[in-house]
PDB file of C-alpha atoms in Angstrom:
ATOM      1  CA  MET A 213     -41.535  24.846 -33.457  1.00  0.00           C
ATOM      2  CA  THR A 214     -38.209  23.036 -33.521  1.00  0.00           C
ATOM      3  CA  VAL A 215     -35.619  23.146 -30.803  1.00  0.00           C
ATOM      4  CA  SER A 216     -31.963  22.543 -31.707  1.00  0.00           C
ATOM      5  CA  LEU A 217     -29.651  21.214 -29.077  1.00  0.00           C
ATOM      6  CA  THR A 218     -26.078  22.398 -28.786  1.00  0.00           C
ATOM      7  CA  ASN A 219     -23.217  19.917 -28.562  1.00  0.00           C
ATOM      8  CA  SER A 220     -22.790  20.855 -24.895  1.00  0.00           C
ATOM      9  CA  THR A 221     -26.438  20.088 -24.154  1.00  0.00           C
ATOM     10  CA  LYS A 222     -26.250  16.765 -25.988  1.00  0.00           C
ATOM     11  CA  SER A 223     -23.124  15.880 -24.039  1.00  0.00           C
ATOM     12  CA  ASN A 224     -24.858  16.701 -20.761  1.00  0.00           C
ATOM     13  CA  ILE A 225     -27.867  14.562 -21.728  1.00  0.00           C
ATOM     14  CA  ASN A 226     -25.620  11.627 -22.658  1.00  0.00           C
ATOM     15  CA  SER A 227     -23.713  11.982 -19.396  1.00  0.00           C
ATOM     16  CA  ALA A 228     -26.951  12.054 -17.420  1.00  0.00           C
ATOM     17  CA  CYS A 229     -28.245   8.937 -19.222  1.00  0.00           C
ATOM     18  CA  LEU A 230     -24.960   7.170 -18.618  1.00  0.00           C
ATOM     19  CA  LEU A 231     -25.042   7.981 -14.895  1.00  0.00           C
ATOM     20  CA  ILE A 232     -28.643   6.794 -14.621  1.00  0.00           C
ATOM     21  CA  VAL A 233     -27.829   3.496 -16.352  1.00  0.00           C
ATOM     22  CA  LEU A 234     -24.703   2.969 -14.241  1.00  0.00           C
ATOM     23  CA  GLY A 235     -26.694   3.680 -11.088  1.00  0.00           C
ATOM     24  CA  ALA A 236     -29.344   1.168 -12.142  1.00  0.00           C
ATOM     25  CA  LEU A 237     -26.679  -1.450 -12.893  1.00  0.00           C
ATOM     26  CA  VAL A 238     -24.986  -0.929  -9.525  1.00  0.00           C
ATOM     27  CA  GLY A 239     -28.321  -1.336  -7.749  1.00  0.00           C
ATOM     28  CA  MET A 240     -29.184  -4.453  -9.770  1.00  0.00           C
ATOM     29  CA  TYR A 241     -25.816  -6.157  -9.409  1.00  0.00           C
ATOM     30  CA  TYR A 242     -24.933  -5.019  -5.886  1.00  0.00           C
ATOM     31  CA  PRO A 243     -26.064  -8.264  -4.131  1.00  0.00           C
ATOM     32  CA  ILE A 244     -24.280 -10.337  -6.784  1.00  0.00           C
ATOM     33  CA  LEU A 245     -21.060  -8.354  -6.464  1.00  0.00           C
ATOM     34  CA  VAL A 246     -21.157  -8.606  -2.652  1.00  0.00           C
ATOM     35  CA  GLU A 247     -21.402 -12.416  -2.897  1.00  0.00           C
ATOM     36  CA  LEU A 248     -18.656 -12.405  -5.504  1.00  0.00           C
ATOM     37  CA  ALA A 249     -16.343 -10.419  -3.206  1.00  0.00           C
ATOM     38  CA  GLY A 250     -17.094 -12.977  -0.492  1.00  0.00           C
ATOM     39  CA  ASP A 251     -15.873 -15.718  -2.817  1.00  0.00           C
ATOM     40  CA  TRP A 252     -12.675 -13.779  -3.482  1.00  0.00           C
ATOM     41  CA  LYS A 253     -12.117 -13.502   0.246  1.00  0.00           C
ATOM     42  CA  ASN A 254     -12.893 -17.117   1.144  1.00  0.00           C
ATOM     43  CA  ASN A 255     -11.709 -18.965  -1.972  1.00  0.00           C
ATOM     44  CA  ASP A 256      -7.921 -18.873  -2.324  1.00  0.00           C
ATOM     45  CA  ASN A 257      -8.249 -19.970  -5.936  1.00  0.00           C
ATOM     46  CA  TYR A 258      -9.794 -16.594  -6.791  1.00  0.00           C
ATOM     47  CA  SER A 259      -8.173 -14.201  -4.332  1.00  0.00           C
ATOM     48  CA  HIS A 260      -6.794 -12.347  -7.374  1.00  0.00           C
ATOM     49  CA  GLY A 261     -10.384 -11.328  -8.159  1.00  0.00           C
ATOM     50  CA  PHE A 262     -10.034  -8.174  -6.039  1.00  0.00           C
ATOM     51  CA  PHE A 263      -7.481  -6.804  -8.520  1.00  0.00           C
ATOM     52  CA  ILE A 264      -9.342  -7.560 -11.758  1.00  0.00           C
ATOM     53  CA  PRO A 265     -11.853  -4.644 -11.595  1.00  0.00           C
ATOM     54  CA  LEU A 266      -9.007  -2.295 -10.613  1.00  0.00           C
ATOM     55  CA  ILE A 267      -6.896  -3.394 -13.591  1.00  0.00           C
ATOM     56  CA  SER A 268      -9.918  -3.098 -15.890  1.00  0.00           C
ATOM     57  CA  GLY A 269     -10.632   0.396 -14.582  1.00  0.00           C
ATOM     58  CA  TYR A 270      -6.996   1.391 -15.043  1.00  0.00           C
ATOM     59  CA  MET A 271      -7.130   0.203 -18.659  1.00  0.00           C
ATOM     60  CA  VAL A 272     -10.060   2.559 -19.255  1.00  0.00           C
ATOM     61  CA  TYR A 273      -8.235   5.374 -17.428  1.00  0.00           C
ATOM     62  CA  CYS A 274      -5.196   4.940 -19.688  1.00  0.00           C
ATOM     63  CA  MET A 275      -7.437   5.351 -22.739  1.00  0.00           C
ATOM     64  CA  ARG A 276      -9.207   8.484 -21.475  1.00  0.00           C
ATOM     65  CA  SER A 277      -7.614  10.811 -24.058  1.00  0.00           C
ATOM     66  CA  GLU A 278      -8.481   8.441 -26.935  1.00  0.00           C
ATOM     67  CA  LEU A 279     -12.046   8.044 -25.697  1.00  0.00           C
ATOM     68  CA  LYS A 280     -12.537  11.807 -25.526  1.00  0.00           C
ATOM     69  CA  GLY A 281     -11.577  12.060 -29.184  1.00  0.00           C
ATOM     70  CA  ILE A 282     -14.256   9.598 -30.321  1.00  0.00           C
ATOM     71  CA  SER A 283     -17.653  11.075 -31.071  1.00  0.00           C
ATOM     72  CA  ILE A 284     -20.660   9.522 -29.353  1.00  0.00           C
ATOM     73  CA  ARG A 285     -22.948   7.862 -31.881  1.00  0.00           C
ATOM     74  CA  SER A 286     -25.539   5.721 -30.167  1.00  0.00           C
ATOM     75  CA  ALA A 287     -26.040   2.262 -31.684  1.00  0.00           C
ATOM     76  CA  ASP A 288     -29.662   1.262 -31.230  1.00  0.00           C
ATOM     77  CA  TRP A 289     -28.887  -2.434 -31.724  1.00  0.00           C
ATOM     78  CA  GLY A 290     -26.923  -2.325 -28.478  1.00  0.00           C
ATOM     79  CA  ILE A 291     -30.279  -2.676 -26.721  1.00  0.00           C
ATOM     80  CA  ILE A 292     -30.468  -6.225 -28.112  1.00  0.00           C
ATOM     81  CA  LEU A 293     -27.216  -7.193 -26.385  1.00  0.00           C
ATOM     82  CA  LEU A 294     -28.444  -5.442 -23.232  1.00  0.00           C
ATOM     83  CA  ILE A 295     -31.669  -7.487 -23.290  1.00  0.00           C
ATOM     84  CA  ILE A 296     -29.685 -10.694 -23.855  1.00  0.00           C
ATOM     85  CA  GLY A 297     -27.511  -9.934 -20.819  1.00  0.00           C
ATOM     86  CA  LEU A 298     -30.496  -9.083 -18.631  1.00  0.00           C
ATOM     87  CA  SER A 299     -32.287 -12.240 -19.799  1.00  0.00           C
ATOM     88  CA  GLN A 300     -29.211 -14.248 -18.857  1.00  0.00           C
ATOM     89  CA  LEU A 301     -29.273 -12.631 -15.426  1.00  0.00           C
ATOM     90  CA  TYR A 302     -32.975 -13.386 -14.933  1.00  0.00           C
ATOM     91  CA  ILE A 303     -32.731 -17.027 -16.055  1.00  0.00           C
ATOM     92  CA  ALA A 304     -29.613 -17.579 -13.932  1.00  0.00           C
ATOM     93  CA  LYS A 305     -31.343 -16.088 -10.882  1.00  0.00           C
ATOM     94  CA  VAL A 306     -34.344 -18.361 -11.377  1.00  0.00           C
ATOM     95  CA  GLY A 307     -32.025 -21.347 -11.703  1.00  0.00           C
ATOM     96  CA  SER A 308     -29.662 -20.179  -8.901  1.00  0.00           C
ATOM     97  CA  GLU A 309     -26.695 -20.447 -11.281  1.00  0.00           C
ATOM     98  CA  PHE A 310     -24.036 -18.114  -9.889  1.00  0.00           C
ATOM     99  CA  PHE A 311     -21.600 -18.252 -12.804  1.00  0.00           C
ATOM    100  CA  LEU A 312     -24.198 -17.114 -15.340  1.00  0.00           C
ATOM    101  CA  GLN A 313     -25.491 -14.431 -12.972  1.00  0.00           C
ATOM    102  CA  ARG A 314     -22.045 -12.940 -12.595  1.00  0.00           C
ATOM    103  CA  THR A 315     -20.948 -13.216 -16.207  1.00  0.00           C
ATOM    104  CA  SER A 316     -24.183 -11.558 -17.355  1.00  0.00           C
ATOM    105  CA  LEU A 317     -22.570  -8.299 -16.282  1.00  0.00           C
ATOM    106  CA  ILE A 318     -20.296  -8.435 -19.347  1.00  0.00           C
ATOM    107  CA  PRO A 319     -22.989  -8.457 -22.100  1.00  0.00           C
ATOM    108  CA  VAL A 320     -24.991  -5.941 -20.058  1.00  0.00           C
ATOM    109  CA  LEU A 321     -22.044  -3.530 -19.925  1.00  0.00           C
ATOM    110  CA  LEU A 322     -21.264  -4.027 -23.606  1.00  0.00           C
ATOM    111  CA  GLY A 323     -24.894  -3.514 -24.574  1.00  0.00           C
ATOM    112  CA  ALA A 324     -25.197  -0.375 -22.447  1.00  0.00           C
ATOM    113  CA  SER A 325     -21.950   0.972 -23.936  1.00  0.00           C
ATOM    114  CA  LEU A 326     -23.159   0.355 -27.486  1.00  0.00           C
ATOM    115  CA  PHE A 327     -26.563   1.882 -26.866  1.00  0.00           C
ATOM    116  CA  LEU A 328     -25.324   4.978 -25.029  1.00  0.00           C
ATOM    117  CA  LEU A 329     -21.798   5.569 -26.375  1.00  0.00           C
ATOM    118  CA  GLY A 330     -21.706   3.918 -29.769  1.00  0.00           C
ATOM    119  CA  LEU A 331     -19.575   1.386 -31.616  1.00  0.00           C
ATOM    120  CA  GLY A 332     -16.355   3.437 -31.711  1.00  0.00           C
ATOM    121  CA  ILE A 333     -16.067   3.786 -27.934  1.00  0.00           C
ATOM    122  CA  THR A 334     -17.292   0.237 -27.302  1.00  0.00           C
ATOM    123  CA  ARG A 335     -14.512  -1.143 -29.499  1.00  0.00           C
ATOM    124  CA  LYS A 336     -12.012   0.547 -27.208  1.00  0.00           C
ATOM    125  CA  LEU A 337     -13.810  -0.714 -24.091  1.00  0.00           C
ATOM    126  CA  LEU A 338     -14.209  -4.278 -25.373  1.00  0.00           C
ATOM    127  CA  LEU A 339     -11.080  -5.749 -23.780  1.00  0.00           C
ATOM    128  CA  PRO A 340     -11.365  -3.930 -20.400  1.00  0.00           C
ATOM    129  CA  ILE A 341     -14.979  -5.114 -20.089  1.00  0.00           C
ATOM    130  CA  CYS A 342     -14.288  -8.694 -21.220  1.00  0.00           C
ATOM    131  CA  TYR A 343     -11.261  -8.765 -18.869  1.00  0.00           C
ATOM    132  CA  LEU A 344     -13.769  -8.903 -16.001  1.00  0.00           C
ATOM    133  CA  ILE A 345     -14.347 -12.593 -16.828  1.00  0.00           C
ATOM    134  CA  PHE A 346     -11.177 -13.368 -14.829  1.00  0.00           C
ATOM    135  CA  MET A 347     -12.865 -12.205 -11.611  1.00  0.00           C
ATOM    136  CA  VAL A 348     -15.667 -14.789 -11.862  1.00  0.00           C
ATOM    137  CA  PRO A 349     -14.987 -18.235 -10.336  1.00  0.00           C
ATOM    138  CA  LEU A 350     -15.608 -21.176 -12.623  1.00  0.00           C
ATOM    139  CA  PRO A 351     -18.473 -23.523 -11.710  1.00  0.00           C
ATOM    140  CA  ALA A 352     -17.257 -26.236  -9.342  1.00  0.00           C
ATOM    141  CA  ILE A 353     -18.069 -29.002 -11.822  1.00  0.00           C
ATOM    142  CA  VAL A 354     -15.915 -27.316 -14.491  1.00  0.00           C
ATOM    143  CA  TRP A 355     -13.099 -26.534 -12.033  1.00  0.00           C
ATOM    144  CA  ASN A 356     -12.945 -30.162 -10.854  1.00  0.00           C
ATOM    145  CA  LYS A 357     -13.001 -31.477 -14.418  1.00  0.00           C
ATOM    146  CA  ILE A 358      -9.883 -29.421 -15.154  1.00  0.00           C
ATOM    147  CA  ALA A 359      -8.180 -29.693 -11.762  1.00  0.00           C
ATOM    148  CA  PHE A 360      -8.016 -33.477 -11.446  1.00  0.00           C
ATOM    149  CA  PRO A 361      -6.196 -34.112 -14.754  1.00  0.00           C
ATOM    150  CA  LEU A 362      -3.823 -31.301 -13.791  1.00  0.00           C
ATOM    151  CA  GLN A 363      -3.229 -33.010 -10.436  1.00  0.00           C
ATOM    152  CA  LEU A 364      -2.204 -36.192 -12.251  1.00  0.00           C
ATOM    153  CA  PHE A 365      -0.072 -34.249 -14.732  1.00  0.00           C
ATOM    154  CA  SER A 366       1.673 -32.260 -11.962  1.00  0.00           C
ATOM    155  CA  SER A 367       2.283 -35.460  -9.997  1.00  0.00           C
ATOM    156  CA  ALA A 368       3.869 -37.174 -12.997  1.00  0.00           C
ATOM    157  CA  ILE A 369       6.102 -34.205 -13.811  1.00  0.00           C
ATOM    158  CA  THR A 370       7.163 -33.857 -10.163  1.00  0.00           C
ATOM    159  CA  GLU A 371       7.991 -37.568  -9.985  1.00  0.00           C
ATOM    160  CA  SER A 372      10.283 -37.234 -13.009  1.00  0.00           C
ATOM    161  CA  VAL A 373      12.029 -34.140 -11.612  1.00  0.00           C
ATOM    162  CA  VAL A 374      12.563 -35.693  -8.186  1.00  0.00           C
ATOM    163  CA  LYS A 375      13.983 -38.861  -9.755  1.00  0.00           C
ATOM    164  CA  ILE A 376      16.433 -36.720 -11.761  1.00  0.00           C
ATOM    165  CA  LEU A 377      17.560 -35.209  -8.430  1.00  0.00           C
ATOM    166  CA  GLY A 378      18.385 -38.734  -7.238  1.00  0.00           C
ATOM    167  CA  ILE A 379      15.639 -38.956  -4.608  1.00  0.00           C
ATOM    168  CA  PRO A 380      13.719 -42.253  -4.402  1.00  0.00           C
ATOM    169  CA  ILE A 381      10.041 -41.679  -5.162  1.00  0.00           C
ATOM    170  CA  PHE A 382       7.043 -43.753  -6.171  1.00  0.00           C
ATOM    171  CA  ARG A 383       3.795 -42.364  -7.573  1.00  0.00           C
ATOM    172  CA  GLU A 384       0.272 -43.725  -7.329  1.00  0.00           C
ATOM    173  CA  GLY A 385      -2.110 -41.427  -9.188  1.00  0.00           C
ATOM    174  CA  ASN A 386      -1.749 -38.053  -7.479  1.00  0.00           C
ATOM    175  CA  VAL A 387       0.004 -39.495  -4.401  1.00  0.00           C
ATOM    176  CA  LEU A 388       3.810 -39.293  -4.145  1.00  0.00           C
ATOM    177  CA  HIS A 389       5.506 -41.809  -1.833  1.00  0.00           C
ATOM    178  CA  LEU A 390       8.882 -40.705  -0.480  1.00  0.00           C
ATOM    179  CA  ALA A 391      11.221 -42.542   1.900  1.00  0.00           C
ATOM    180  CA  GLN A 392      10.005 -40.696   5.005  1.00  0.00           C
ATOM    181  CA  THR A 393       6.539 -39.468   4.090  1.00  0.00           C
ATOM    182  CA  THR A 394       3.742 -39.408   1.556  1.00  0.00           C
ATOM    183  CA  LEU A 395       2.615 -36.286  -0.290  1.00  0.00           C
ATOM    184  CA  GLU A 396      -0.752 -35.930  -1.964  1.00  0.00           C
ATOM    185  CA  VAL A 397      -1.074 -33.469  -4.838  1.00  0.00           C
ATOM    186  CA  VAL A 398      -4.485 -32.082  -3.951  1.00  0.00           C
ATOM    187  CA  ASP A 399      -6.679 -29.593  -5.805  1.00  0.00           C
ATOM    188  CA  ALA A 400      -4.772 -26.586  -4.422  1.00  0.00           C
ATOM    189  CA  CYS A 401      -1.509 -28.065  -5.745  1.00  0.00           C
ATOM    190  CA  SER A 402      -2.815 -28.865  -9.226  1.00  0.00           C
ATOM    191  CA  GLY A 403      -1.531 -25.584 -10.660  1.00  0.00           C
ATOM    192  CA  LEU A 404      -4.955 -24.439 -11.845  1.00  0.00           C
ATOM    193  CA  ARG A 405      -4.932 -21.573  -9.357  1.00  0.00           C
ATOM    194  CA  SER A 406      -1.627 -20.218 -10.636  1.00  0.00           C
ATOM    195  CA  LEU A 407      -2.747 -20.884 -14.215  1.00  0.00           C
ATOM    196  CA  SER A 408      -5.837 -18.663 -13.919  1.00  0.00           C
ATOM    197  CA  THR A 409      -3.818 -15.957 -12.175  1.00  0.00           C
ATOM    198  CA  MET A 410      -1.037 -16.050 -14.774  1.00  0.00           C
ATOM    199  CA  PHE A 411      -3.531 -15.809 -17.633  1.00  0.00           C
ATOM    200  CA  ALA A 412      -5.039 -12.685 -16.060  1.00  0.00           C
ATOM    201  CA  LEU A 413      -1.626 -11.100 -15.434  1.00  0.00           C
ATOM    202  CA  SER A 414      -0.223 -11.958 -18.862  1.00  0.00           C
ATOM    203  CA  LEU A 415      -3.255 -10.478 -20.616  1.00  0.00           C
ATOM    204  CA  ALA A 416      -2.854  -7.249 -18.647  1.00  0.00           C
ATOM    205  CA  LEU A 417       0.883  -7.111 -19.421  1.00  0.00           C
ATOM    206  CA  ALA A 418       0.208  -7.753 -23.105  1.00  0.00           C
ATOM    207  CA  TRP A 419      -2.407  -5.000 -23.228  1.00  0.00           C
ATOM    208  CA  PHE A 420      -0.139  -2.423 -21.572  1.00  0.00           C
ATOM    209  CA  SER A 421       2.837  -3.316 -23.789  1.00  0.00           C
ATOM    210  CA  ASP A 422       3.524  -1.727 -27.176  1.00  0.00           C
ATOM    211  CA  PHE A 423       4.445  -5.037 -28.829  1.00  0.00           C
ATOM    212  CA  ALA A 424       3.251  -6.227 -32.199  1.00  0.00           C
ATOM    213  CA  ARG A 425       0.062  -8.256 -31.938  1.00  0.00           C
ATOM    214  CA  TRP A 426       1.804 -11.607 -32.453  1.00  0.00           C
ATOM    215  CA  LYS A 427       4.209 -10.868 -29.609  1.00  0.00           C
ATOM    216  CA  LYS A 428       1.291 -10.011 -27.347  1.00  0.00           C
ATOM    217  CA  TRP A 429      -0.189 -13.421 -28.132  1.00  0.00           C
ATOM    218  CA  ILE A 430       3.157 -15.056 -27.312  1.00  0.00           C
ATOM    219  CA  LEU A 431       3.243 -13.277 -23.947  1.00  0.00           C
ATOM    220  CA  PHE A 432      -0.335 -14.328 -23.202  1.00  0.00           C
ATOM    221  CA  PHE A 433       0.113 -18.000 -24.080  1.00  0.00           C
ATOM    222  CA  MET A 434       3.476 -18.216 -22.276  1.00  0.00           C
ATOM    223  CA  SER A 435       1.489 -17.925 -19.041  1.00  0.00           C
ATOM    224  CA  ALA A 436       0.457 -21.598 -19.337  1.00  0.00           C
ATOM    225  CA  PRO A 437       3.970 -23.173 -19.387  1.00  0.00           C
ATOM    226  CA  ILE A 438       5.126 -20.613 -16.810  1.00  0.00           C
ATOM    227  CA  ALA A 439       2.324 -21.600 -14.417  1.00  0.00           C
ATOM    228  CA  VAL A 440       3.035 -25.325 -14.921  1.00  0.00           C
ATOM    229  CA  PHE A 441       6.788 -24.831 -14.442  1.00  0.00           C
ATOM    230  CA  ALA A 442       6.350 -22.710 -11.297  1.00  0.00           C
ATOM    231  CA  ASN A 443       3.991 -25.283  -9.807  1.00  0.00           C
ATOM    232  CA  THR A 444       6.402 -28.113 -10.647  1.00  0.00           C
ATOM    233  CA  VAL A 445       9.247 -26.269  -8.884  1.00  0.00           C
ATOM    234  CA  ARG A 446       6.970 -25.797  -5.890  1.00  0.00           C
ATOM    235  CA  LEU A 447       6.092 -29.497  -5.662  1.00  0.00           C
ATOM    236  CA  ALA A 448       9.683 -30.610  -6.257  1.00  0.00           C
ATOM    237  CA  LEU A 449      10.912 -28.313  -3.473  1.00  0.00           C
ATOM    238  CA  THR A 450       8.255 -29.753  -1.183  1.00  0.00           C
ATOM    239  CA  ALA A 451       9.458 -33.282  -1.974  1.00  0.00           C
ATOM    240  CA  VAL A 452      13.095 -32.308  -1.317  1.00  0.00           C
ATOM    241  CA  LEU A 453      12.177 -30.711   2.010  1.00  0.00           C
ATOM    242  CA  ALA A 454      10.198 -33.792   2.990  1.00  0.00           C
ATOM    243  CA  THR A 455      13.164 -36.036   2.174  1.00  0.00           C
ATOM    244  CA  PHE A 456      15.871 -34.090   4.025  1.00  0.00           C
ATOM    245  CA  TYR A 457      13.976 -32.222   6.739  1.00  0.00           C
ATOM    246  CA  GLY A 458      10.922 -34.342   7.418  1.00  0.00           C
ATOM    247  CA  GLU A 459       7.194 -34.117   6.859  1.00  0.00           C
ATOM    248  CA  LYS A 460       6.607 -31.088   9.116  1.00  0.00           C
ATOM    249  CA  ALA A 461       9.022 -28.900   7.177  1.00  0.00           C
ATOM    250  CA  ALA A 462       7.445 -29.935   3.887  1.00  0.00           C
ATOM    251  CA  GLN A 463       3.890 -29.377   5.092  1.00  0.00           C
ATOM    252  CA  GLY A 464       4.852 -26.008   6.561  1.00  0.00           C
ATOM    253  CA  PHE A 465       6.316 -24.876   3.255  1.00  0.00           C
ATOM    254  CA  LEU A 466       3.403 -26.337   1.288  1.00  0.00           C
ATOM    255  CA  HIS A 467       0.661 -24.630   3.295  1.00  0.00           C
ATOM    256  CA  GLU A 468       2.275 -21.372   4.408  1.00  0.00           C
ATOM    257  CA  PHE A 469       4.779 -20.245   1.776  1.00  0.00           C
ATOM    258  CA  SER A 470       4.413 -22.293  -1.389  1.00  0.00           C
ATOM    259  CA  GLY A 471       1.388 -20.404  -2.753  1.00  0.00           C
ATOM    260  CA  LEU A 472       3.163 -17.066  -2.390  1.00  0.00           C
ATOM    261  CA  PHE A 473       6.364 -18.583  -3.783  1.00  0.00           C
ATOM    262  CA  THR A 474       4.548 -19.939  -6.853  1.00  0.00           C
ATOM    263  CA  PHE A 475       2.907 -16.590  -7.548  1.00  0.00           C
ATOM    264  CA  ALA A 476       6.137 -14.600  -7.074  1.00  0.00           C
ATOM    265  CA  PHE A 477       8.209 -17.030  -9.140  1.00  0.00           C
ATOM    266  CA  GLY A 478       5.605 -17.168 -11.903  1.00  0.00           C
ATOM    267  CA  LEU A 479       5.332 -13.378 -11.965  1.00  0.00           C
ATOM    268  CA  PHE A 480       9.127 -13.107 -12.187  1.00  0.00           C
ATOM    269  CA  LEU A 481       9.202 -15.463 -15.184  1.00  0.00           C
ATOM    270  CA  LEU A 482       6.335 -13.580 -16.843  1.00  0.00           C
ATOM    271  CA  ILE A 483       8.149 -10.256 -16.422  1.00  0.00           C
ATOM    272  CA  LEU A 484      11.313 -11.894 -17.764  1.00  0.00           C
ATOM    273  CA  VAL A 485       9.488 -13.011 -20.928  1.00  0.00           C
ATOM    274  CA  ASN A 486       8.033  -9.518 -21.239  1.00  0.00           C
ATOM    275  CA  ARG A 487      11.527  -8.049 -20.969  1.00  0.00           C
ATOM    276  CA  LEU A 488      12.945 -10.444 -23.581  1.00  0.00           C
ATOM    277  CA  LEU A 489      10.171  -9.523 -26.006  1.00  0.00           C
ATOM    278  CA  SER A 490      10.760  -5.844 -25.253  1.00  0.00           C
ATOM    279  CA  ASP A 491      14.496  -6.192 -25.963  1.00  0.00           C
ATOM    280  CA  SER A 492      13.749  -7.870 -29.279  1.00  0.00           C
ATOM    281  CA  VAL A 493      11.486  -4.942 -30.205  1.00  0.00           C
ATOM    282  CA  GLU A 494      14.262  -2.453 -29.423  1.00  0.00           C
ATOM    283  CA  ARG A 495      16.805  -4.432 -31.468  1.00  0.00           C
ATOM    284  CA  SER A 496      14.459  -4.556 -34.450  1.00  0.00           C
ATOM    285  CA  ARG A 497      14.248  -0.748 -34.384  1.00  0.00           C
TER     286      ARG A 497
END
């Protein structure tokens, strides 16, 4: 005796399986996600992490009509990617390696999507799922390897800008000596924080835009010079304040307002580039 299932029944079964898998994933990753949220709260370098899952979810929401039009064809080989992700999670837990624990969520989600929803839907979900990488803090050893050269680079650029402004300045490594005070370009001033944030924002802007692919790449890669420029303006302003208004004014700006200023200024420049690319698209039409 054979039993044929209607499309409605198959859809209900797939939905039930999807809910079960999602529930299992939430239970498995809940402690990891709680610790991750704690890092977002306590680590200013990754405070943007709170917004990454929301942006990723909104990407999926914007594609809801397209996703409904794609038929579900389960890809059995997705279980291989799922096993790889779970193995990564297990090994990272044994080794207490937080970065690998957290990033294991990405292959696990991709594998589950392939196995339950199929290749067509997973192709659409690829970028929103991979976008979650921006919410995971880099290992400290990697962060420091990148941050210190950026500190030296930012110090050198700031020295050149301040000299152009006619202000006496002398640099030793990442330390800037002014007439009235000395400023140290520390890790928080390296520009790496704004760089990671700008990369995440530019990728989201590129995804939501209707540009040609090469223009989306331009928008994405423009985030690097924008982040460096915004950070240089921040440091130069700090040096000017220190010269004319004393160390307290400079330190107050540096610690209380400069981070917000850098983000707002960088975001403004990113939106400006987006607008220029948009205008060029309209002219070409």
